[in-house]
């Protein structure tokens, strides 16, 4: 892959102020910054409860230069539906509504509202930044927490016992026009997907892996590296799905072993060699299933 | 134009005349006719609204919150379990100061399943920051629906219109439907001072620390302090234009009365009949109808009821462990009257889960209170017609 300096591909617009309240190395704040650069100023943000409820800043401050509605935990997709309907009622077809939610608000408590909105094909972009647990409340497991991970509610003696929910397949099953996964470690791919999503009408869904140094027990300078390792190890493949049918891998995952990715993170430090092998087996099986989907579409 | 319509369709007509712009709703008996009629109106072009067919009442209110925050006129309708599911977001709309209008069909709460009327669903939302207006007949329902938008938008408060399941929702009555142009002159398009707008970006509902949260609550309270007066102005304007008025509280034949029934909803109409009969027999009895439950019109109630010896409050609801809720609120409102002007209050719990409240039942309550010389202590939970 040719190396391209970031500044050459990154749009100039800046909609995230410095002085926001994210932790050092936060994948969620980087994600927001990049996504908004591709979205532009004609964007309204619907923000259910998540880390970003804090990052956006307390009243009367806001770290975003865009209109922002803080809403209840399970209402990202439903509030966004209402905002869009109101814009259309007043003849505004230009402004894009961006629902921005964490994994808890998407995989768990907000899934019903999201499913309803996706089924209706509501015209908005829904972004789930996934840090794989309830990080804002102090690292409790969600249904996005990966197999084997420590959280405060899955302590080291009884770590997470189930693989994470396949949210992208769930959204694809709604046959929405566009669903994709992306991460800040691959900004070119991320920006291309946001631009593509922005150009499409109907429900668009982006699943972003957003490493969380305090929750993953990693260094605050390892966020990009970890996200890249997750992609390379096929733990978080970068794909896009059109109309629920056409699956495409957008960045190759060479299949690095999962061991080094797990070893870098304190949340996996209790795992033995057998545990890592079981995780590797799950990753391999899901990769095969993905290959079948890609081949079959 | 006079039409014979059910209460549910009176709501739909009101919403249509108010030119609601976004409607989000989920079906529940006995509310469904409201949104079915609105869907028809949107479909055939009588109403230019966006109709979001959400997957739950929770999402209905969430969608209304998003739409109202974007500055448009917004409506939903629900009942019973649906209203209870919305509870979290009722607070959100209230404290978010969003002028959403909602019709709730008063239906009893499960278990066991019961689709008939009582007031426990709406009274459980007492503290969510919504104005609550209880209606007695279908004309009042239509007029109140349009007035509710004017009131909500004037004070940035959400307003709940409340009507009894079946006794109003599914009962046909002749209703005068105003001309759209006349309603347009009464109620102009919503023009929100603050809204989600990319040309003037603001964040709404951000983290609010102890240093500022109380001030926000106080402003909400101050808005509620202005509801009664604002409603009276709106109702007077309506009266000038359409020749009908619906007061927040209404005294009926209370002059010289020794005992007054206090009612809300459709029980009021039956109680009027009882009062007329008793007056013909020379009994000094009257009626006070409470339309506005939140804000509770305390000062007006004190003026209306001071000096009346006895009140019989008819509560189609129960606060378990306490008593009938209107009786409780009324006792609290009248507590500061001087002892010789303070009525004795008997609270009757009746009609729960849709049980009929007939003239005979109301007559029994009236007789019991009139016959009580004050020897037994007053109570708010005198159960009426309960089988042993």
XYZ file of C-alpha atoms in Angstrom:
685
model
C 0.000 0.000 0.000
C 1.381 3.404 -0.962
C 1.926 5.784 1.901
C -0.116 9.003 1.567
C 0.422 11.833 4.045
C -2.755 12.226 6.135
C -2.970 15.954 5.572
C -3.340 15.358 1.840
C -6.486 13.287 2.207
C -8.018 14.922 5.253
C -10.629 17.596 4.445
C -9.864 21.007 5.922
C -13.165 21.581 7.720
C -12.887 21.290 11.498
C -16.071 20.760 13.511
C -14.565 19.442 16.744
C -13.070 22.067 19.029
C -9.898 21.512 21.010
C -10.562 21.314 24.734
C -13.164 18.582 24.431
C -13.441 16.191 27.363
C -12.291 12.873 25.880
C -9.603 10.779 27.595
C -6.132 10.882 26.011
C -5.942 8.535 23.040
C -9.745 8.242 22.757
C -10.787 6.473 19.550
C -14.285 7.956 19.783
C -13.144 11.592 19.586
C -10.835 10.873 16.631
C -13.728 9.073 14.937
C -16.054 12.042 15.371
C -13.427 14.461 14.065
C -12.837 12.457 10.894
C -16.483 11.679 10.211
C -17.527 15.322 10.568
C -14.772 16.423 8.222
C -16.386 14.290 5.541
C -19.931 15.294 6.550
C -19.492 19.071 6.428
C -21.449 21.870 8.053
C -24.946 20.930 6.872
C -25.196 18.262 9.562
C -27.376 17.916 12.669
C -26.202 15.478 15.335
C -28.540 13.315 17.440
C -26.561 12.074 20.419
C -27.986 9.467 22.796
C -26.239 8.769 26.098
C -22.670 7.539 25.540
C -19.105 8.704 26.204
C -19.771 11.503 23.761
C -22.440 12.950 26.081
C -19.455 13.964 28.210
C -16.947 14.641 25.428
C -19.340 17.197 23.904
C -18.965 19.285 27.056
C -21.262 20.547 29.829
C -23.822 23.325 29.423
C -23.267 26.053 28.240
C -20.303 24.696 26.275
C -20.154 22.443 23.255
C -17.092 20.922 21.627
C -18.983 20.539 18.348
C -19.578 23.434 15.981
C -22.779 21.789 14.737
C -26.342 21.630 16.105
C -26.471 18.838 18.632
C -29.373 17.208 20.455
C -28.542 15.186 23.564
C -31.139 12.480 24.015
C -32.044 9.438 26.082
C -29.944 6.282 25.869
C -32.191 4.219 23.571
C -33.329 7.001 21.238
C -30.520 7.680 18.748
C -32.425 6.335 15.750
C -35.872 7.527 16.839
C -34.806 11.101 17.655
C -32.907 11.205 14.347
C -36.113 10.055 12.576
C -37.993 12.976 14.110
C -35.330 15.526 13.214
C -35.292 14.351 9.608
C -39.087 14.436 9.358
C -39.093 17.998 10.696
C -36.455 19.110 8.190
C -38.472 17.607 5.352
C -41.681 19.158 6.697
C -40.018 22.559 6.279
C -38.572 21.701 2.867
C -34.927 21.185 3.905
C -33.651 18.273 1.801
C -30.016 19.325 2.076
C -29.141 18.827 5.752
C -27.942 15.364 6.797
C -28.969 13.937 10.165
C -26.202 12.055 11.931
C -27.120 9.753 14.808
C -23.989 9.136 16.859
C -24.142 6.352 19.432
C -21.875 4.008 21.343
C -22.051 0.225 21.354
C -24.348 0.143 24.399
C -26.785 2.545 22.743
C -26.647 0.543 19.511
C -26.111 -3.165 20.251
C -28.149 -3.171 23.473
C -30.631 -0.563 24.650
C -31.072 1.256 21.333
C -31.382 -1.801 19.071
C -35.187 -1.789 18.940
C -35.386 1.861 17.869
C -32.562 1.314 15.374
C -34.249 -1.756 13.910
C -37.530 0.154 13.585
C -35.873 3.083 11.850
C -33.808 0.828 9.560
C -36.892 -1.159 8.604
C -38.646 2.126 7.710
C -35.486 3.119 5.822
C -35.339 6.476 7.626
C -33.083 8.908 5.839
C -30.116 9.383 8.188
C -26.570 8.227 8.802
C -26.238 6.219 12.010
C -22.718 5.835 13.321
C -21.935 3.406 16.113
C -18.528 4.034 17.624
C -17.763 0.751 19.303
C -15.381 0.709 22.252
C -16.679 -2.712 23.229
C -18.188 -1.974 26.655
C -20.028 0.661 28.713
C -16.935 2.808 29.094
C -18.604 6.024 30.254
C -20.071 4.305 33.311
C -16.817 2.563 34.155
C -16.247 -0.424 31.840
C -19.262 -2.757 32.154
C -19.788 -5.432 29.506
C -22.133 -4.848 26.583
C -23.185 -7.238 23.846
C -20.297 -5.736 21.846
C -17.718 -6.931 24.388
C -15.512 -9.571 22.746
C -15.049 -13.131 23.954
C -12.581 -13.377 26.820
C -12.495 -9.694 27.738
C -12.321 -8.469 31.296
C -14.774 -5.751 32.294
C -16.001 -4.687 35.742
C -19.054 -6.916 35.278
C -17.080 -9.772 33.694
C -14.223 -10.012 36.165
C -11.006 -11.875 35.308
C -12.226 -15.088 36.946
C -15.334 -15.050 34.745
C -14.476 -13.046 31.631
C -16.921 -12.399 28.800
C -18.113 -15.818 27.696
C -19.812 -15.026 24.388
C -18.521 -13.599 21.114
C -19.718 -10.085 20.276
C -22.984 -9.565 18.470
C -22.683 -9.259 14.685
C -24.289 -5.833 14.419
C -23.352 -5.295 10.790
C -25.131 -8.492 9.694
C -28.171 -7.446 11.738
C -28.318 -4.104 9.936
C -27.653 -5.770 6.569
C -30.619 -8.078 7.248
C -32.807 -4.937 7.223
C -31.713 -4.465 3.578
C -30.747 -0.847 4.181
C -29.010 0.822 1.248
C -25.605 1.039 2.915
C -23.846 -0.527 5.898
C -20.104 -0.547 6.472
C -17.371 -1.018 9.033
C -14.431 1.356 9.337
C -11.881 2.604 11.812
C -9.574 5.564 12.387
C -6.527 3.414 11.617
C -7.597 3.480 7.962
C -8.657 7.114 7.448
C -8.811 6.910 3.662
C -11.234 4.003 3.847
C -13.220 5.730 6.622
C -13.530 9.015 4.719
C -14.515 7.223 1.509
C -17.257 5.352 3.351
C -18.631 8.486 5.020
C -18.665 10.290 1.665
C -20.390 7.380 0.019
C -22.917 7.116 2.850
C -23.580 10.856 2.628
C -24.394 10.568 -1.070
C -27.022 7.851 -0.516
C -30.632 8.380 0.673
C -32.220 6.099 3.266
C -30.747 4.457 6.338
C -26.986 4.272 6.297
C -25.047 2.566 9.075
C -21.365 2.790 9.964
C -19.766 0.557 12.552
C -16.518 2.106 13.796
C -14.072 0.262 16.021
C -12.938 2.864 18.561
C -10.185 1.673 20.916
C -10.494 2.956 24.491
C -7.228 3.173 26.446
C -8.797 3.194 29.966
C -11.271 0.421 29.124
C -8.948 -1.775 27.151
C -6.071 -1.128 29.580
C -3.759 0.076 26.855
C -1.420 3.029 26.383
C -2.922 6.255 25.077
C -0.464 6.157 22.162
C -1.621 2.705 20.993
C -5.114 3.498 19.692
C -4.264 3.590 15.998
C -1.939 0.617 16.239
C -4.584 -1.509 18.012
C -7.283 -0.616 15.506
C -4.910 -1.562 12.697
C -4.010 -4.854 14.401
C -7.716 -5.682 14.799
C -8.239 -5.213 11.076
C -5.089 -7.127 10.081
C -5.976 -10.027 12.397
C -9.485 -10.268 10.838
C -11.036 -9.449 14.201
C -12.588 -6.319 12.681
C -12.731 -6.731 8.884
C -13.385 -3.572 6.872
C -16.390 -4.225 4.681
C -19.281 -2.501 3.017
C -22.707 -3.917 2.208
C -25.121 -2.429 -0.292
C -28.846 -3.148 -0.023
C -28.083 -5.956 2.398
C -26.879 -8.116 -0.458
C -23.584 -7.013 -1.941
C -20.804 -7.654 0.554
C -17.361 -6.302 -0.267
C -14.098 -6.238 1.692
C -12.608 -2.774 1.232
C -9.225 -3.239 2.943
C -7.445 -6.561 2.915
C -7.004 -8.348 6.224
C -3.892 -10.522 5.826
C -4.742 -12.686 8.831
C -2.085 -11.829 11.400
C -2.440 -14.062 14.476
C -4.718 -12.665 17.211
C -2.158 -13.366 19.966
C -0.179 -10.119 19.733
C -3.414 -8.061 19.598
C -4.666 -9.736 22.781
C -1.272 -9.503 24.467
C -1.146 -5.727 24.045
C -4.303 -5.206 26.103
C -4.732 -5.420 29.867
C -8.348 -6.527 29.427
C -7.097 -9.865 28.032
C -4.119 -10.397 30.356
C -5.799 -13.228 32.323
C -6.160 -15.354 29.169
C -4.066 -18.490 28.724
C -2.805 -20.044 25.512
C -5.952 -22.185 25.161
C -8.197 -19.141 25.519
C -6.273 -17.353 22.789
C -6.581 -20.416 20.575
C -10.353 -20.461 21.093
C -10.547 -16.782 20.185
C -8.419 -17.441 17.095
C -10.760 -20.285 16.093
C -13.802 -17.995 16.387
C -12.101 -15.285 14.333
C -11.160 -17.844 11.647
C -14.717 -19.212 11.481
C -16.252 -15.736 11.150
C -13.707 -14.818 8.472
C -14.693 -17.897 6.492
C -18.360 -16.967 6.810
C -17.548 -13.465 5.593
C -15.655 -14.884 2.627
C -18.716 -16.935 1.724
C -20.913 -13.838 1.912
C -18.527 -11.862 -0.283
C -18.263 -14.700 -2.788
C -22.018 -15.196 -2.823
C -22.847 -11.566 -3.534
C -69.704 22.501 9.767
C -71.494 20.119 12.160
C -70.543 16.468 12.058
C -71.387 13.515 14.267
C -68.010 12.075 15.237
C -66.412 9.971 17.956
C -64.032 11.552 20.457
C -61.033 10.001 18.788
C -61.913 11.653 15.489
C -62.501 14.943 17.293
C -58.818 14.747 18.245
C -57.834 13.980 14.642
C -59.850 16.929 13.359
C -58.238 19.213 15.943
C -54.754 18.074 14.953
C -55.586 18.564 11.292
C -56.993 22.070 11.869
C -53.848 22.940 13.850
C -51.804 21.818 10.830
C -49.442 19.538 12.755
C -46.269 18.994 10.723
C -44.858 15.794 12.209
C -46.906 12.982 13.750
C -45.322 9.852 15.215
C -47.530 7.182 16.699
C -47.929 3.541 17.612
C -51.249 1.722 17.790
C -52.961 0.914 21.077
C -56.631 0.378 21.860
C -58.631 2.598 22.310
C -56.469 5.321 20.762
C -55.980 3.796 17.304
C -58.817 5.639 15.561
C -57.022 8.942 16.184
C -53.953 7.953 14.217
C -55.865 5.938 11.624
C -57.869 9.049 10.781
C -54.705 11.159 10.753
C -53.040 8.648 8.416
C -56.051 9.022 6.097
C -55.835 12.794 6.296
C -52.110 12.715 5.452
C -52.766 10.262 2.648
C -55.547 12.181 0.915
C -53.825 15.529 1.308
C -56.130 17.110 3.891
C -53.115 17.329 6.201
C -49.577 18.049 4.998
C -47.800 16.257 7.831
C -44.976 13.702 7.903
C -46.321 10.594 9.626
C -43.690 8.333 11.232
C -45.014 4.849 11.897
C -42.681 3.951 14.732
C -42.134 0.556 16.358
C -43.107 1.602 19.906
C -44.582 4.425 21.957
C -41.112 5.095 23.324
C -39.905 5.800 19.800
C -43.087 7.785 19.091
C -42.223 10.230 21.840
C -38.512 10.199 20.887
C -39.385 11.070 17.283
C -41.684 13.846 18.523
C -38.814 15.148 20.663
C -36.479 15.237 17.645
C -39.096 16.924 15.473
C -40.161 19.468 18.084
C -36.503 20.324 18.764
C -36.157 21.055 15.049
C -38.923 23.636 15.348
C -42.047 22.058 13.900
C -45.548 21.428 15.270
C -45.639 17.878 16.592
C -48.340 15.471 17.776
C -48.763 11.951 19.083
C -51.490 9.952 20.804
C -51.437 6.967 23.107
C -53.104 5.227 26.037
C -52.367 3.246 29.184
C -49.341 0.941 28.742
C -48.169 3.085 25.833
C -48.112 6.171 27.997
C -46.297 4.271 30.728
C -43.666 3.130 28.214
C -43.119 6.781 27.266
C -42.567 7.863 30.858
C -38.820 8.498 30.590
C -39.308 10.652 27.525
C -42.243 12.563 28.982
C -39.711 14.008 31.414
C -37.388 14.641 28.473
C -40.044 16.589 26.576
C -41.039 18.434 29.744
C -37.627 19.525 30.904
C -36.507 19.938 27.303
C -39.334 22.509 27.076
C -40.680 21.019 23.851
C -44.234 22.064 22.921
C -45.421 18.592 21.891
C -49.164 17.963 22.044
C -50.366 14.465 22.913
C -53.809 12.969 23.343
C -54.076 10.207 25.910
C -57.136 8.015 26.088
C -57.543 7.234 29.775
C -57.375 3.437 30.005
C -56.756 1.268 33.050
C -53.355 -0.260 33.630
C -52.593 -4.022 33.518
C -52.473 -6.650 34.900
C -55.048 -7.990 34.284
C -55.593 -6.681 30.825
C -58.247 -3.998 30.809
C -59.000 -1.680 27.921
C -61.663 0.344 29.747
C -61.329 3.722 31.330
C -59.674 5.033 34.442
C -57.186 7.782 35.116
C -54.219 5.961 36.592
C -52.202 6.092 33.357
C -52.187 9.886 33.079
C -52.087 10.641 36.790
C -48.932 8.522 37.043
C -47.359 11.155 34.735
C -48.237 13.989 37.110
C -44.654 15.106 37.719
C -43.269 14.827 34.177
C -43.699 18.502 33.332
C -46.738 18.209 31.074
C -49.836 20.372 31.223
C -52.835 18.027 31.643
C -56.308 18.948 30.364
C -59.203 16.516 31.004
C -62.157 16.719 28.625
C -65.863 16.034 29.144
C -67.342 15.866 25.627
C -66.275 15.647 21.991
C -66.686 19.348 21.240
C -64.424 20.128 24.159
C -61.958 17.539 22.828
C -61.723 19.177 19.411
C -61.502 22.714 20.759
C -58.972 21.759 23.437
C -56.785 19.983 20.877
C -56.358 23.158 18.836
C -56.007 25.346 21.929
C -53.351 22.953 23.281
C -50.968 23.803 20.437
C -51.377 27.524 21.111
C -50.733 27.019 24.821
C -47.791 24.640 24.320
C -46.013 26.905 21.868
C -46.650 30.081 23.855
C -44.922 28.700 26.968
C -42.648 25.994 25.500
C -44.384 23.291 27.522
C -45.803 19.980 26.337
C -49.569 19.555 26.697
C -51.554 16.354 27.240
C -55.231 16.244 26.268
C -57.005 13.521 28.202
C -60.238 11.747 27.322
C -62.040 8.723 28.764
C -61.770 5.405 26.952
C -64.980 4.521 25.085
C -67.193 7.026 26.981
C -65.536 9.666 24.785
C -63.078 7.910 22.497
C -65.717 5.725 20.847
C -68.904 7.692 21.525
C -70.420 9.750 18.717
C -71.622 13.269 19.406
C -72.393 16.231 17.176
C -69.321 18.442 16.937
C -69.012 21.825 15.312
C -65.848 21.762 13.193
C -64.465 25.253 12.618
C -63.453 26.475 9.172
C -59.726 25.920 8.516
C -59.209 29.586 7.592
C -60.709 30.672 10.919
C -58.388 28.328 12.814
C -55.428 29.614 10.773
C -56.270 33.115 11.994
C -56.277 31.802 15.583
C -53.088 29.719 15.324
C -50.212 30.651 13.042
C -47.375 28.348 11.972
C -44.933 27.506 14.756
C -41.959 29.850 14.846
C -39.456 28.453 17.361
C -36.969 30.917 18.829
C -34.482 28.119 19.458
C -34.164 24.999 17.360
C -31.720 22.638 15.693
C -30.476 24.787 12.847
C -27.195 24.491 10.957
C -27.105 28.268 10.393
C -27.274 28.883 14.163
C -25.831 25.795 15.885
C -26.574 25.092 19.550
C -26.254 22.041 21.793
C -29.432 21.082 23.668
C -29.635 18.982 26.802
C -25.907 18.854 27.609
C -24.533 17.856 31.005
C -26.083 20.264 33.509
C -24.150 20.569 36.746
C -25.519 21.301 40.237
C -24.482 24.920 39.636
C -27.176 25.409 36.971
C -29.662 22.522 37.176
C -31.895 24.141 39.786
C -32.205 27.337 37.770
C -33.427 25.273 34.822
C -36.017 23.589 37.054
C -37.107 26.964 38.436
C -37.700 28.322 34.938
C -39.859 25.302 34.178
C -41.860 26.029 37.321
C -42.199 29.707 36.323
C -43.576 28.627 32.961
C -46.152 26.473 34.773
C -47.028 29.484 36.927
C -48.097 31.236 33.714
C -50.185 28.375 32.303
C -53.564 29.229 33.818
C -53.496 32.896 32.814
C -52.165 32.067 29.343
C -54.811 29.388 28.888
C -57.550 31.828 29.925
C -56.367 34.328 27.287
C -56.251 31.628 24.616
C -59.689 30.349 25.618
C -61.122 33.894 25.581
C -59.728 34.398 22.091
C -61.278 31.074 21.048
C -64.599 32.138 22.570
C -64.553 35.411 20.582
C -63.866 33.555 17.355
C -65.954 30.413 17.788
C -68.434 31.177 20.577
C -67.280 28.410 22.919
C -65.259 28.477 26.113
C -63.858 25.702 28.305
C -62.676 26.888 31.693
C -59.834 25.327 33.635
C -62.339 24.766 36.430
C -66.083 25.167 36.111
C -68.530 25.772 38.966
C -72.038 24.470 38.239
C -74.934 25.458 40.496
C -72.633 25.875 43.475
C -74.314 29.049 44.724
C -75.664 28.418 48.280
C -74.703 24.726 47.988
C -74.103 22.761 51.179
C -72.373 19.987 49.241
C -70.452 20.079 45.968
C -69.371 17.152 43.820
C -65.871 17.483 42.371
C -65.343 15.633 39.099
C -63.232 15.332 35.970
C -63.745 13.681 32.598
C -67.070 12.183 31.528
C -68.255 11.537 35.090
C -68.898 15.294 35.042
C -71.782 14.950 32.563
C -73.471 12.289 34.665
C -72.905 14.378 37.782
C -74.547 17.398 36.101
C -77.644 15.267 35.532
C -77.671 14.225 39.201
C -77.255 17.829 40.355
C -80.130 19.003 38.132
C -82.403 16.298 39.551
C -81.469 17.098 43.132
C -81.883 20.844 42.603
C -85.413 20.185 41.319
C -86.090 18.444 44.624
C -84.764 21.520 46.403
C -81.473 20.043 47.571
C -78.656 22.545 47.820
C -76.023 20.724 45.838
C -73.619 21.717 43.076
C -70.727 20.553 40.957
C -67.179 21.612 40.298
C -65.428 20.258 37.208
C -61.646 20.186 37.128
C -60.348 20.335 33.564
C -56.806 21.462 34.311
C -54.984 19.028 36.590
C -51.449 20.285 35.878
C -50.780 22.955 36.786
C -53.224 22.420 39.626
C -55.298 25.630 39.682
C -54.934 26.063 43.441
C -55.841 29.758 43.756
C -58.872 29.414 41.505
C -60.064 26.372 43.446
C -59.711 28.231 46.741
C -61.847 31.067 45.390
C -64.441 28.667 43.975
C -64.750 26.379 46.992
C -64.096 28.572 50.065
C -67.088 28.532 52.369
C -68.761 25.463 50.869
C -69.350 23.108 53.815
C -68.752 19.730 52.146
C -67.094 18.315 49.051
C -67.543 14.837 47.604
C -64.612 14.202 45.277
C -65.135 11.450 42.690
C -61.821 9.835 41.802
C -61.630 7.365 38.935
C -58.109 6.517 40.066
C -56.225 5.317 43.110
C -52.810 6.065 44.539
C -52.202 2.752 46.324
C -51.343 3.378 49.939
C -52.901 6.828 49.902
C -56.201 7.547 48.177
C -57.968 9.204 45.287
C -55.566 11.611 43.652
C -57.888 14.542 42.925
C -59.073 14.396 46.553
C -55.503 14.451 47.821
C -54.571 17.378 45.632
C -57.708 19.270 46.537
C -57.200 18.782 50.265
C -53.685 20.121 49.902
C -54.920 23.098 47.856
C -57.594 24.055 50.399
C -55.538 23.475 53.539
C -54.628 27.137 53.906
C -58.231 28.343 53.969
C -59.387 29.544 57.405
C -60.960 26.657 59.313
C -64.471 28.104 59.120
C -64.219 28.476 55.334
C -62.482 25.161 54.676
C -64.744 22.437 53.230
C -64.872 18.947 54.657
C -63.584 16.598 51.918
C -64.767 13.041 51.314
C -62.829 11.222 48.599
C -64.664 8.448 46.725
C -62.749 5.890 44.660
C -64.996 4.522 41.937
C -65.297 3.492 38.310
C -61.878 1.841 38.121
C -61.147 -0.300 35.086
C -64.189 1.090 33.304
C -66.848 0.162 35.879
C -69.963 2.247 35.244
C -70.456 5.362 37.318
C -74.229 5.745 37.074
C -76.455 8.523 38.446
C -77.327 6.142 41.295
C -73.664 5.624 42.193
C -73.044 9.362 42.199
C -76.238 9.881 44.210
C -74.965 7.458 46.865
C -71.729 9.418 47.225
C -73.641 12.671 47.473
C -76.013 11.266 50.113
C -73.174 9.779 52.125
C -71.338 13.085 52.305
C -74.498 15.133 52.951
C -75.579 12.708 55.652
C -72.225 12.746 57.345
C -72.447 15.267 60.162
C -68.706 15.300 60.524
C -68.610 12.754 63.343
C -66.525 10.336 61.285
C -63.188 11.495 60.002
C -62.875 12.545 56.379
C -61.086 10.133 54.052
C -59.792 10.022 50.490
C -60.265 6.318 49.895
C -63.944 5.537 50.390
C -64.375 2.665 47.909
C -67.703 2.670 46.119
C -69.507 -0.436 44.831
C -66.787 -2.956 45.621
C -68.014 -6.533 46.043
C -67.048 -8.165 49.324
